[in-house]
Short mmCIF file of C-alpha atoms in Angstrom, two decimals:
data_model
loop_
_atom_site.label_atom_id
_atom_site.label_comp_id
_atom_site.label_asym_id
_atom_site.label_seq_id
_atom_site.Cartn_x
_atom_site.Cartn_y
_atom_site.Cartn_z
CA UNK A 1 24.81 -23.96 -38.16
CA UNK A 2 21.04 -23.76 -38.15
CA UNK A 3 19.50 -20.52 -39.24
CA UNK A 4 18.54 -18.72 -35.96
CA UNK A 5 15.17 -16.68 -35.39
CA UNK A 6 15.00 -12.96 -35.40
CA UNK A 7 16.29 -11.08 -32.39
CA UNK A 8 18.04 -14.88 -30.98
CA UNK A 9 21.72 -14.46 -30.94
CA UNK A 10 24.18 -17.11 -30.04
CA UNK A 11 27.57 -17.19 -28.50
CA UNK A 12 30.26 -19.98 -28.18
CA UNK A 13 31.11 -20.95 -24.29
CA UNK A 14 33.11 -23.24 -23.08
CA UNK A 15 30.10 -25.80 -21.67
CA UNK A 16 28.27 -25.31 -25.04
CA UNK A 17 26.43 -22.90 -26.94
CA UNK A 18 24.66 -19.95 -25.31
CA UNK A 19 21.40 -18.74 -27.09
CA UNK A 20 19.34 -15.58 -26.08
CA UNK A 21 16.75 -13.42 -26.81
CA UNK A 22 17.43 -9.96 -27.29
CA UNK A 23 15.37 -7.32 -28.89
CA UNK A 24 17.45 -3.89 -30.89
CA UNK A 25 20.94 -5.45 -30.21
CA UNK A 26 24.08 -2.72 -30.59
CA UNK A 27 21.80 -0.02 -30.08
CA UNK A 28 20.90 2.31 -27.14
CA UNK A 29 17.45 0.68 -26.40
CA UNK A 30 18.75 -2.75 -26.55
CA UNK A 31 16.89 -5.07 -24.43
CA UNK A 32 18.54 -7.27 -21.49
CA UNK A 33 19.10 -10.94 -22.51
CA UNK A 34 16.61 -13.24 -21.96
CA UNK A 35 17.96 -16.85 -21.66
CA UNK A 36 17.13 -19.63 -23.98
CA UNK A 37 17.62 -23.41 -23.73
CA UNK A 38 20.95 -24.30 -25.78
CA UNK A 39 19.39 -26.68 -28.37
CA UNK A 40 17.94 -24.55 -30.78
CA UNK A 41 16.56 -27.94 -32.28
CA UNK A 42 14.35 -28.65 -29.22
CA UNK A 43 10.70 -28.19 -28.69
CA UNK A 44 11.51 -26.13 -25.62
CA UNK A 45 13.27 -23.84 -27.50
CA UNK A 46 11.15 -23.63 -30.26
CA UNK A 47 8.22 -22.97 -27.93
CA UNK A 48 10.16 -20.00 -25.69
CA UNK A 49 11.24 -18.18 -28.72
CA UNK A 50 7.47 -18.14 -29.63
CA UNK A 51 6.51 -16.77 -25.94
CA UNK A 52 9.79 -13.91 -26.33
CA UNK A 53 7.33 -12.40 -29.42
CA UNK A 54 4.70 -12.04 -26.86
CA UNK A 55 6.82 -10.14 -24.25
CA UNK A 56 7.20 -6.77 -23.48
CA UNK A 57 10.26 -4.52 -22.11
CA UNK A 58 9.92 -0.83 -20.96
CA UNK A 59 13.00 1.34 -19.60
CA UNK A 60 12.64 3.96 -16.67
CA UNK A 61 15.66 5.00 -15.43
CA UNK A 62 18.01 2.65 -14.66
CA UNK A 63 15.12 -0.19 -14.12
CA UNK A 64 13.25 -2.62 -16.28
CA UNK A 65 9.82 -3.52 -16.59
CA UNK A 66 8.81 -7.12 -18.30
CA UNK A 67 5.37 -7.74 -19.20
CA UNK A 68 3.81 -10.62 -20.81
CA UNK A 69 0.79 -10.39 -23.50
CA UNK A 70 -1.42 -13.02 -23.16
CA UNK A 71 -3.76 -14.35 -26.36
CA UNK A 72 -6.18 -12.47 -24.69
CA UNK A 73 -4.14 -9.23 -25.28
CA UNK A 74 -4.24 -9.03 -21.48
CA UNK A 75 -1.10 -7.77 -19.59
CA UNK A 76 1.07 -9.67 -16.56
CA UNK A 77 3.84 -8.17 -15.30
CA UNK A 78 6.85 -10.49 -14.89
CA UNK A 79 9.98 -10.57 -12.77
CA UNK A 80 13.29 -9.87 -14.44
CA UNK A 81 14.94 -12.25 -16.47
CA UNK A 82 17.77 -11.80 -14.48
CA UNK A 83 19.42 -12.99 -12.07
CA UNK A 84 16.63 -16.03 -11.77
CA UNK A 85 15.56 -17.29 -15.33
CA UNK A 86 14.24 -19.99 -14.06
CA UNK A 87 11.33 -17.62 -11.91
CA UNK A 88 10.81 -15.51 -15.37
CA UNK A 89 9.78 -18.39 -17.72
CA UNK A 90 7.93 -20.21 -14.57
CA UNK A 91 5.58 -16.68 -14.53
CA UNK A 92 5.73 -16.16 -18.41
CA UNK A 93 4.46 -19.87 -18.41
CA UNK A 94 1.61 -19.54 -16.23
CA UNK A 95 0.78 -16.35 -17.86
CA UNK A 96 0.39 -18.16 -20.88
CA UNK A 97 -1.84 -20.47 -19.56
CA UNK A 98 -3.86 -17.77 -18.10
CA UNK A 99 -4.65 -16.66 -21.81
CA UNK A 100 -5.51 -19.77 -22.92
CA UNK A 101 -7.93 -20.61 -19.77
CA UNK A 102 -9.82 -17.27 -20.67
CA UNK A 103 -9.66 -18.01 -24.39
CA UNK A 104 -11.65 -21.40 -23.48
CA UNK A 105 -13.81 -19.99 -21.07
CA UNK A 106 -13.36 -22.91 -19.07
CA UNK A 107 -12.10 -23.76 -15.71
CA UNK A 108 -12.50 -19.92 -14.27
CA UNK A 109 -9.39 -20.05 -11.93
CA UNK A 110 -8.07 -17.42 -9.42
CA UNK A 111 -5.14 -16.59 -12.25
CA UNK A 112 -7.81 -16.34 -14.66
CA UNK A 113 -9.96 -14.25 -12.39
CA UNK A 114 -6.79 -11.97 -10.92
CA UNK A 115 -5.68 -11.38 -14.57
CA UNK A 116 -9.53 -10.16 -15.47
CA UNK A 117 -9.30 -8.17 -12.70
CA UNK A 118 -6.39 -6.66 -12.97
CA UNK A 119 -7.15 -5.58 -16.11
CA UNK A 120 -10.92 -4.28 -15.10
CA UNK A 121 -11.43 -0.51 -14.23
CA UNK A 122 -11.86 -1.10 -10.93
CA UNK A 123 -7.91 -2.13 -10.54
CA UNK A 124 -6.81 0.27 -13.75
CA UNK A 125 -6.67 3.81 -13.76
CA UNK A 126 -9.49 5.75 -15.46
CA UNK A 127 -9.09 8.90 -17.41
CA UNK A 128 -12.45 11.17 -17.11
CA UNK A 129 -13.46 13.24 -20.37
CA UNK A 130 -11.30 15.77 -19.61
CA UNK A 131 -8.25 13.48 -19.55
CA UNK A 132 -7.84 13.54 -15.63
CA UNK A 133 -6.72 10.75 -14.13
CA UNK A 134 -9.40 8.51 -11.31
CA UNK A 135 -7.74 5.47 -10.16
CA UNK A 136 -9.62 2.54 -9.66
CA UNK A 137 -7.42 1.78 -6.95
CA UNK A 138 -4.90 4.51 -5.12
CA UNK A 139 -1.45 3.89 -5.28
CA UNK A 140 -1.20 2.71 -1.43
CA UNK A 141 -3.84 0.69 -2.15
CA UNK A 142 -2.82 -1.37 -5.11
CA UNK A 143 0.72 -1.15 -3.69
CA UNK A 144 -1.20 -3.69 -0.95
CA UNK A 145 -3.38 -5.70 -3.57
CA UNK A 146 -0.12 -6.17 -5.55
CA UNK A 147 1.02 -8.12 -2.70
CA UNK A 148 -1.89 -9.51 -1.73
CA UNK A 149 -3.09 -11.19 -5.27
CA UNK A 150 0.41 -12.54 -5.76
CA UNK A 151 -0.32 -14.56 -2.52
CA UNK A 152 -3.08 -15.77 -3.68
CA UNK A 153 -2.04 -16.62 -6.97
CA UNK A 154 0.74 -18.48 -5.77
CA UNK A 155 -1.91 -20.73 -3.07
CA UNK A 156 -4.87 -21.16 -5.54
CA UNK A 157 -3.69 -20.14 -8.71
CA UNK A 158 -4.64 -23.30 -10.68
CA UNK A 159 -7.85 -23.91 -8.71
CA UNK A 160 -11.32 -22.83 -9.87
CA UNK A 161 -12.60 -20.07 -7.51
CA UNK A 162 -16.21 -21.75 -7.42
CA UNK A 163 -13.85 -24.91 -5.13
CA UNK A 164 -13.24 -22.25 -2.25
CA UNK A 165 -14.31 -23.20 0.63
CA UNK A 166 -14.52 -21.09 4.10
CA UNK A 167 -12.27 -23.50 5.61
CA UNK A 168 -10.04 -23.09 2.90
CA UNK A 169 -10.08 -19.32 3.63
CA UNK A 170 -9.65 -19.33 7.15
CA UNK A 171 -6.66 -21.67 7.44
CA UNK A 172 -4.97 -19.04 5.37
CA UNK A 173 -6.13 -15.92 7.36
CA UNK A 174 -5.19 -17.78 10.58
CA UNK A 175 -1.80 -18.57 9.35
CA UNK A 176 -1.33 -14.21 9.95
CA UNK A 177 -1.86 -14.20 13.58
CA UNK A 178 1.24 -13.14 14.69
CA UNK A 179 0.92 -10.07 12.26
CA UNK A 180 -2.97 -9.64 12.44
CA UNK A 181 -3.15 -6.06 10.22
CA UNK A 182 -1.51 -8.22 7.46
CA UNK A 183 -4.40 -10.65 7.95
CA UNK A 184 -7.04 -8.33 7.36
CA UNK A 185 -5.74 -6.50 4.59
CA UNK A 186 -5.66 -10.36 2.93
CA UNK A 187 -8.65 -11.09 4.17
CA UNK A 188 -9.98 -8.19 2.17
CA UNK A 189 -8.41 -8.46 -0.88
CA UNK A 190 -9.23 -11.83 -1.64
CA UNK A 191 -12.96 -11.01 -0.28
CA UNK A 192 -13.15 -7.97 -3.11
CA UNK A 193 -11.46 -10.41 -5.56
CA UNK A 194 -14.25 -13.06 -5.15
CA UNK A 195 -16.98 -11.13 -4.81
CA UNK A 196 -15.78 -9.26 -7.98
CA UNK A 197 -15.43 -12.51 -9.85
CA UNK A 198 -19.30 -13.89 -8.99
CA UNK A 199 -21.38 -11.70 -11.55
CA UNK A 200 -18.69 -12.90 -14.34
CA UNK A 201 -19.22 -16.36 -13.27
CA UNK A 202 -16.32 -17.46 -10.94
CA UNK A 203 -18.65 -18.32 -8.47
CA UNK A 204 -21.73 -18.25 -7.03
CA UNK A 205 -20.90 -16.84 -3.25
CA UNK A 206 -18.24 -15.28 -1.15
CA UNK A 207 -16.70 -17.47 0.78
CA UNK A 208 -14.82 -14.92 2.97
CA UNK A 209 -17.93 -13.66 4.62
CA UNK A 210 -18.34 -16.74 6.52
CA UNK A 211 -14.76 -16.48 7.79
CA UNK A 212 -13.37 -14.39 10.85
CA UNK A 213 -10.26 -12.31 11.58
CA UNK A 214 -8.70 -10.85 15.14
CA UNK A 215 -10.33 -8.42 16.65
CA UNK A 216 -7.32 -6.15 16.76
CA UNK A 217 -5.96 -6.51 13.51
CA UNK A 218 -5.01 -3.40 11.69
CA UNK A 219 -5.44 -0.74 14.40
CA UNK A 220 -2.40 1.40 14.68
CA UNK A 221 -1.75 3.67 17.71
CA UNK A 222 -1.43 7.18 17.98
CA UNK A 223 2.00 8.67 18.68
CA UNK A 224 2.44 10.02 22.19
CA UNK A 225 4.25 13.34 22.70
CA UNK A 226 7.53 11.14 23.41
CA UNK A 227 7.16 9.64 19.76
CA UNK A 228 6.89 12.77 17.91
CA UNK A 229 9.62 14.99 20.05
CA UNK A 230 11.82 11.36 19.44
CA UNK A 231 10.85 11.05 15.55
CA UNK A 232 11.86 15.11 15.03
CA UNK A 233 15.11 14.61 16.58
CA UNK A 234 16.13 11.35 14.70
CA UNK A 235 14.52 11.54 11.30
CA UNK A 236 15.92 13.09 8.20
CA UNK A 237 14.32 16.39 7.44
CA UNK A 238 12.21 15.32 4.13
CA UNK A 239 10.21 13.65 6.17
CA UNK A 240 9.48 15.84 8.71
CA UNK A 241 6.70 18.37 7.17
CA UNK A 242 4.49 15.11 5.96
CA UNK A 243 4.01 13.80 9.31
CA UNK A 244 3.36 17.37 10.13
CA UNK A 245 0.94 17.69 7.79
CA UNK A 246 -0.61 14.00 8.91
CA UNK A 247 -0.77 15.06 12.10
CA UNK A 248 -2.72 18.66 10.90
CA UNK A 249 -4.97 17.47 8.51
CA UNK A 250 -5.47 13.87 9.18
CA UNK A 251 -5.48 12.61 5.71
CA UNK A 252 -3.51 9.39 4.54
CA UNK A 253 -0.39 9.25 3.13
CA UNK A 254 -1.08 8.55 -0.32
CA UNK A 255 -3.13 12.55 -0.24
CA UNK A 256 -0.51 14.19 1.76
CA UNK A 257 2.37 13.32 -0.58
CA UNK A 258 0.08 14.72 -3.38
CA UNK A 259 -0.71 18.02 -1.44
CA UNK A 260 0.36 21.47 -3.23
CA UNK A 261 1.42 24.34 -1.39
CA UNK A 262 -1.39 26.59 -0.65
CA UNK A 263 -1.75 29.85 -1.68
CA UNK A 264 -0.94 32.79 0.67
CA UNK A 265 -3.62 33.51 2.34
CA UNK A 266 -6.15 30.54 1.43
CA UNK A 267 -7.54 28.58 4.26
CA UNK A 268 -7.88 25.21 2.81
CA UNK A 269 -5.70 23.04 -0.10
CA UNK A 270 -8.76 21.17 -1.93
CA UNK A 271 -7.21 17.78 -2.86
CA UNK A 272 -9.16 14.67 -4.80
CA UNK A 273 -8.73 11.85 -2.05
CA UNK A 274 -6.99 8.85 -4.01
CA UNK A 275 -9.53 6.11 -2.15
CA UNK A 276 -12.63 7.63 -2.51
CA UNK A 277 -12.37 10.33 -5.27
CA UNK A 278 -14.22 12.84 -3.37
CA UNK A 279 -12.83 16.31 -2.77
CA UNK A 280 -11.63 17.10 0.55
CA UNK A 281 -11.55 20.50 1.92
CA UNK A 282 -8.19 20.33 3.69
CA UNK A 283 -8.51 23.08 6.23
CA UNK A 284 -4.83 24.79 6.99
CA UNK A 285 -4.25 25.20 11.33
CA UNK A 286 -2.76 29.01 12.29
CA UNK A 287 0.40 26.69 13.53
CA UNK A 288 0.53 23.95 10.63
CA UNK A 289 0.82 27.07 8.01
CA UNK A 290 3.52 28.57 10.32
CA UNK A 291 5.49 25.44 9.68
CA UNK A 292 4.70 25.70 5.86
CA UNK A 293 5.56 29.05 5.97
CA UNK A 294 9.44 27.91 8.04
CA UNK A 295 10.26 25.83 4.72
CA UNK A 296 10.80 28.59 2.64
CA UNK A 297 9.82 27.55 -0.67
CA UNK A 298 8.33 27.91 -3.72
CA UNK A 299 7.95 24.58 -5.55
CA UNK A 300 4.59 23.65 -6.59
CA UNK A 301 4.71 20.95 -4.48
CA UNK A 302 4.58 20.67 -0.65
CA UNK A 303 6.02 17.81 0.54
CA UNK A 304 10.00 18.15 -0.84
CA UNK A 305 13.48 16.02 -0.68
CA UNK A 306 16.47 17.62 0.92
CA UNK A 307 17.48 18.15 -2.92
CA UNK A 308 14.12 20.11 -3.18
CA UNK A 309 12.65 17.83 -5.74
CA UNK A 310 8.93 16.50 -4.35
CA UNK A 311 8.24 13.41 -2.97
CA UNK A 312 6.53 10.51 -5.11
CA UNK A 313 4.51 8.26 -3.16
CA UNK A 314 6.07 5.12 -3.36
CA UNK A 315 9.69 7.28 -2.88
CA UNK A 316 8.85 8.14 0.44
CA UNK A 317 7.34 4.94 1.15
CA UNK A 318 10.83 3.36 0.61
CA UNK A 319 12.48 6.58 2.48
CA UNK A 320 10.44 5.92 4.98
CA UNK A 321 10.50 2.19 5.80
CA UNK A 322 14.30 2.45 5.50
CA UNK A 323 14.62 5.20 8.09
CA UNK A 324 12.31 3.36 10.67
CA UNK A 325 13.98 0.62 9.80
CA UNK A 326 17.27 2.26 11.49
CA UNK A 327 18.08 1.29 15.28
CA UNK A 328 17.33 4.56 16.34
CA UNK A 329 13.58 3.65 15.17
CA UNK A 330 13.26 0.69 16.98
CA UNK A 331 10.82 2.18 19.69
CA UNK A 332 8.61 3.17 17.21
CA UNK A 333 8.17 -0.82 15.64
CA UNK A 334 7.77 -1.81 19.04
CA UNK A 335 5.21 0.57 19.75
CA UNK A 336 3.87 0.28 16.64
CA UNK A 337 4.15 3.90 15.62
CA UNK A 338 3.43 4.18 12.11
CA UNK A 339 2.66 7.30 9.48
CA UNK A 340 -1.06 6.26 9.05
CA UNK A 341 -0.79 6.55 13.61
CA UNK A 342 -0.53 10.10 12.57
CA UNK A 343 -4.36 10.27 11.27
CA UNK A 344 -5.49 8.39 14.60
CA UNK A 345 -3.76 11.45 16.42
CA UNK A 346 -5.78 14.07 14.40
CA UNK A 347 -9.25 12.48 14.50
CA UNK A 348 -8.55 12.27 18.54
CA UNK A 349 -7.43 15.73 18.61
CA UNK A 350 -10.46 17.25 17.02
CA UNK A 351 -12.85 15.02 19.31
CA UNK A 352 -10.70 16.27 22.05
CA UNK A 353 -11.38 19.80 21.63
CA UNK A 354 -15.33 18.76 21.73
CA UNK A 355 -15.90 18.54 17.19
CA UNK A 356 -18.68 16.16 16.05
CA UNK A 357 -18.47 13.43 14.66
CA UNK A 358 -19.45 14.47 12.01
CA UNK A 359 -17.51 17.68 11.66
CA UNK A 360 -14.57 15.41 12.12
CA UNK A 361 -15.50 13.46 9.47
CA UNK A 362 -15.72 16.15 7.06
CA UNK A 363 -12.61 17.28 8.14
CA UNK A 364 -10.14 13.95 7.99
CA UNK A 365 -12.52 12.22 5.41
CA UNK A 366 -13.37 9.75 6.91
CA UNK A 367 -16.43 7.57 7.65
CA UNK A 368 -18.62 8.37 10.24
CA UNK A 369 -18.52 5.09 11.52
CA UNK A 370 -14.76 5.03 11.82
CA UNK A 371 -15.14 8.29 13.49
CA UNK A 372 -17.47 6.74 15.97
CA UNK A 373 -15.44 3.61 16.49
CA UNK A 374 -12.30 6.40 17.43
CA UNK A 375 -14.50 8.34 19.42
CA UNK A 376 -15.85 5.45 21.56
CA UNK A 377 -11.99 5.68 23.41
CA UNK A 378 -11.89 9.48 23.53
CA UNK A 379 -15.17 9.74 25.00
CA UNK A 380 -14.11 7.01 27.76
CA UNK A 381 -11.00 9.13 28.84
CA UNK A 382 -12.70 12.34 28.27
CA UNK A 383 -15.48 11.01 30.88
CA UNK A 384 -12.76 9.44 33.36
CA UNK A 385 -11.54 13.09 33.72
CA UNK A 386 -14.18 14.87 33.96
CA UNK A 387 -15.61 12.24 36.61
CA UNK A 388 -12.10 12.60 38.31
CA UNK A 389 -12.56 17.15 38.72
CA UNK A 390 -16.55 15.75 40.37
CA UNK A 391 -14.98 13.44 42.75
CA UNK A 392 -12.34 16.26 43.88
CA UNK A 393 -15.00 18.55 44.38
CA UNK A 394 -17.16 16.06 46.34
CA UNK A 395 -14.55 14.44 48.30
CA UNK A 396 -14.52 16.35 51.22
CA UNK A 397 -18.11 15.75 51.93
CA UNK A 398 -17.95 12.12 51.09
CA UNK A 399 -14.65 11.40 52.77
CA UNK A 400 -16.03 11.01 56.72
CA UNK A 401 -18.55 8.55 55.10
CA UNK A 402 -15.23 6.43 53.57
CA UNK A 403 -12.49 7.12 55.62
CA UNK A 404 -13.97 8.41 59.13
CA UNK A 405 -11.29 9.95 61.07
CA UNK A 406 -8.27 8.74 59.42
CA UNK A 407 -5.41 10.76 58.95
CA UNK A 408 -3.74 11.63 55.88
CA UNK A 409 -0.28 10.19 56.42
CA UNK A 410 2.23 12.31 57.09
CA UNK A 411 0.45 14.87 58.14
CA UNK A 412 -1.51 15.59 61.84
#
């Protein structure tokens, strides 16, 4: 039998010889099997035994992670080798070829440019000279780029960027209008990618700024009293204190699932917001630290699981999409009552109670001009009521001039 390479083993089946890759056989970090073609004679083989030296296999928990060095010593993930073999060597493949294209410096295509970028510290996270942490991205929003670039590595992958067209562009956006907030998250992914990629020569312009996208895409509602008193009766308990504190403090999810439990007696949890990197002065409401108070604890962190451990971001992101996904949540997908509704309800709130604009925005940090853009509807109804208590009082002096001597009905 031919002399096999290191870490290929082979075993006997009944259609024919079964050869795979596995790295630290017999021992406790053996690798899964990756599948190789059963002719250990063929060029096929020969060349996906020399792509296995390139890949890399990381344990957490009970999960893998595959990741594919390039010749570039840039990192792709890949799927798993497993159950669909044929969908692991089709991305190791192209990441390959994504190496090679940057090697050459040649054809400057969106896997070329996605791979640059995703390996650029504006996607990566940064550690600061006292070895803290700054993402380039946060976690809910590479969670969407993730997505996003995937997309659009799958559509234009081979294509050089510079061939982009606005056309191009738009036929893709318009293909989201029956889920518009998904459009515009696209449309701005692919708009940071390219504009990203022009000073390292992918291009000379944006095409996405000459493209359009619905007016209403991406704005959630608030949650009327009926959602929240319907959410606190059906929900599981873990997730009751973070819409609380959404619904407090305004901030987004990806802050309040990093929020620590204040100090008694502070008046604000300082937090570094995950988007911006700013410090926000989360102020703590006499009633919001009375439900702090109710969960009778003493973890570090606020936001716990029934079993008391805390709540990782992308753990309650799955907790959470699973519960709403539940037929006792089906109100709120129809309604479109969703956790980041919860930071509509608090910038309305304050502008209710007559805050600034700007106080507001210190407060939920956010932009003043997203603070305007909320405030434009909370003005309106705050006006209609107030010009509804004028036209009361006026109405009995105006009503002879409208009605003349008509009777109220029922009444003589």
């Amino acid at each position: 039998m031919v002399e096999l390479p290191r870490y290929v083993h082979a075993k006997r089946r009944r259609g024919g010889l079964e050869l795979s890759f596995q790295k630290f056989r017999g021992t406790a970090n053996a690798w899964p099997r990756v599948k190789l073609p059963g002719n250990p004679l063929s060029q096929e083989f020969v060349r996906k035994v020399s792509l296995c030296a390139r890949l890399e296999a990381n344990k957490k928990g009970e999960d893998w992670s595959w990741q594919f060095v390039d010749i570039m010593d840039r990192r792709h993930d890949l799927p798993a080798p497993q159950p669909d073999p044929e969908a692991f060597w089709k991305a190791v493949e192209r990441a390959d070829a994504v190496g090679l294209e940057l090697s050459a410096g040649v054809r400057k295509t969106f896997s070329a440019l996605i791979a640059e970028f995703k390996a650029s510290a504006a996607y990566q996270l940064n550690i600061d000279e006292n070895g803290n942490s700054r993402p380039g991205l946060a976690d809910s929003t590479r969670d969407q780029y993730e997505r996003n670039l995937d997309d659009i590595e799958e559509a234009w992958g081979s294509d050089p960027v510079a061939d982009l067209t606005p056309v191009d562009v738009q036929k893709a956006i318009d293909a989201f209008r029956d889920t518009p907030s998904a459009g515009r998250v696209f449309r701005s992914v692919l708009s940071r990618l390219c504009s990203w990629g022009i000073p390292r020569g992918y291009g000379t312009s944006n095409p996405v700024e000459h493209t359009e996208t619905s007016e209403n895409a991406g704005t959630y509602d608030p949650w009327t009293p009926a959602a929240f008193e319907h959410f606190f009766q059906h929900a599981r308990i873990g997730l009751h204190l973070p819409v609380y504190s959404g619904l407090f403090t305004g901030q987004r999810l990806s802050d309040v699932i990093d929020m620590r439990r204040p100090r008694e007696g502070v008046t604000e949890m300082p937090l570094i917001a995950q988007k911006t990197g700013e410090l926000v002065p989360v102020q703590i409401h006499s009633e919001y630290r009375a439900i702090i108070q109710a969960q009778n604890s003493d973890h570090v962190m606020l936001h716990l699981r029934e079993d008391g451990e805390p709540w990782t971001y992308y753990g309650f992101k799955t907790a959470w999409q699973r519960e709403m996904n539940r037929p006792e949540f089906e109100i709120f997908r129809k309604n479109r009552w969703v956790f980041h509704g919860t930071r509509k309800n608090a910038v309305n709130n304050l502008l209710e109670v007559g805050c600034s604009e700007a106080r507001v925005a210190a407060i939920v940090n956010m932009s003043p001009a997203m603070v305007h853009h909320y405030s434009k509807k909370v003005s309106q109804f705050r006006l209609a009521r107030a010009a509804m208590e004028q036209f009361e009082e006026g109405w009995a002096k105006l009503r002879p001039s409208v009605l003349g001597t008509v009777k109220i009905v029922g009444k003589e």
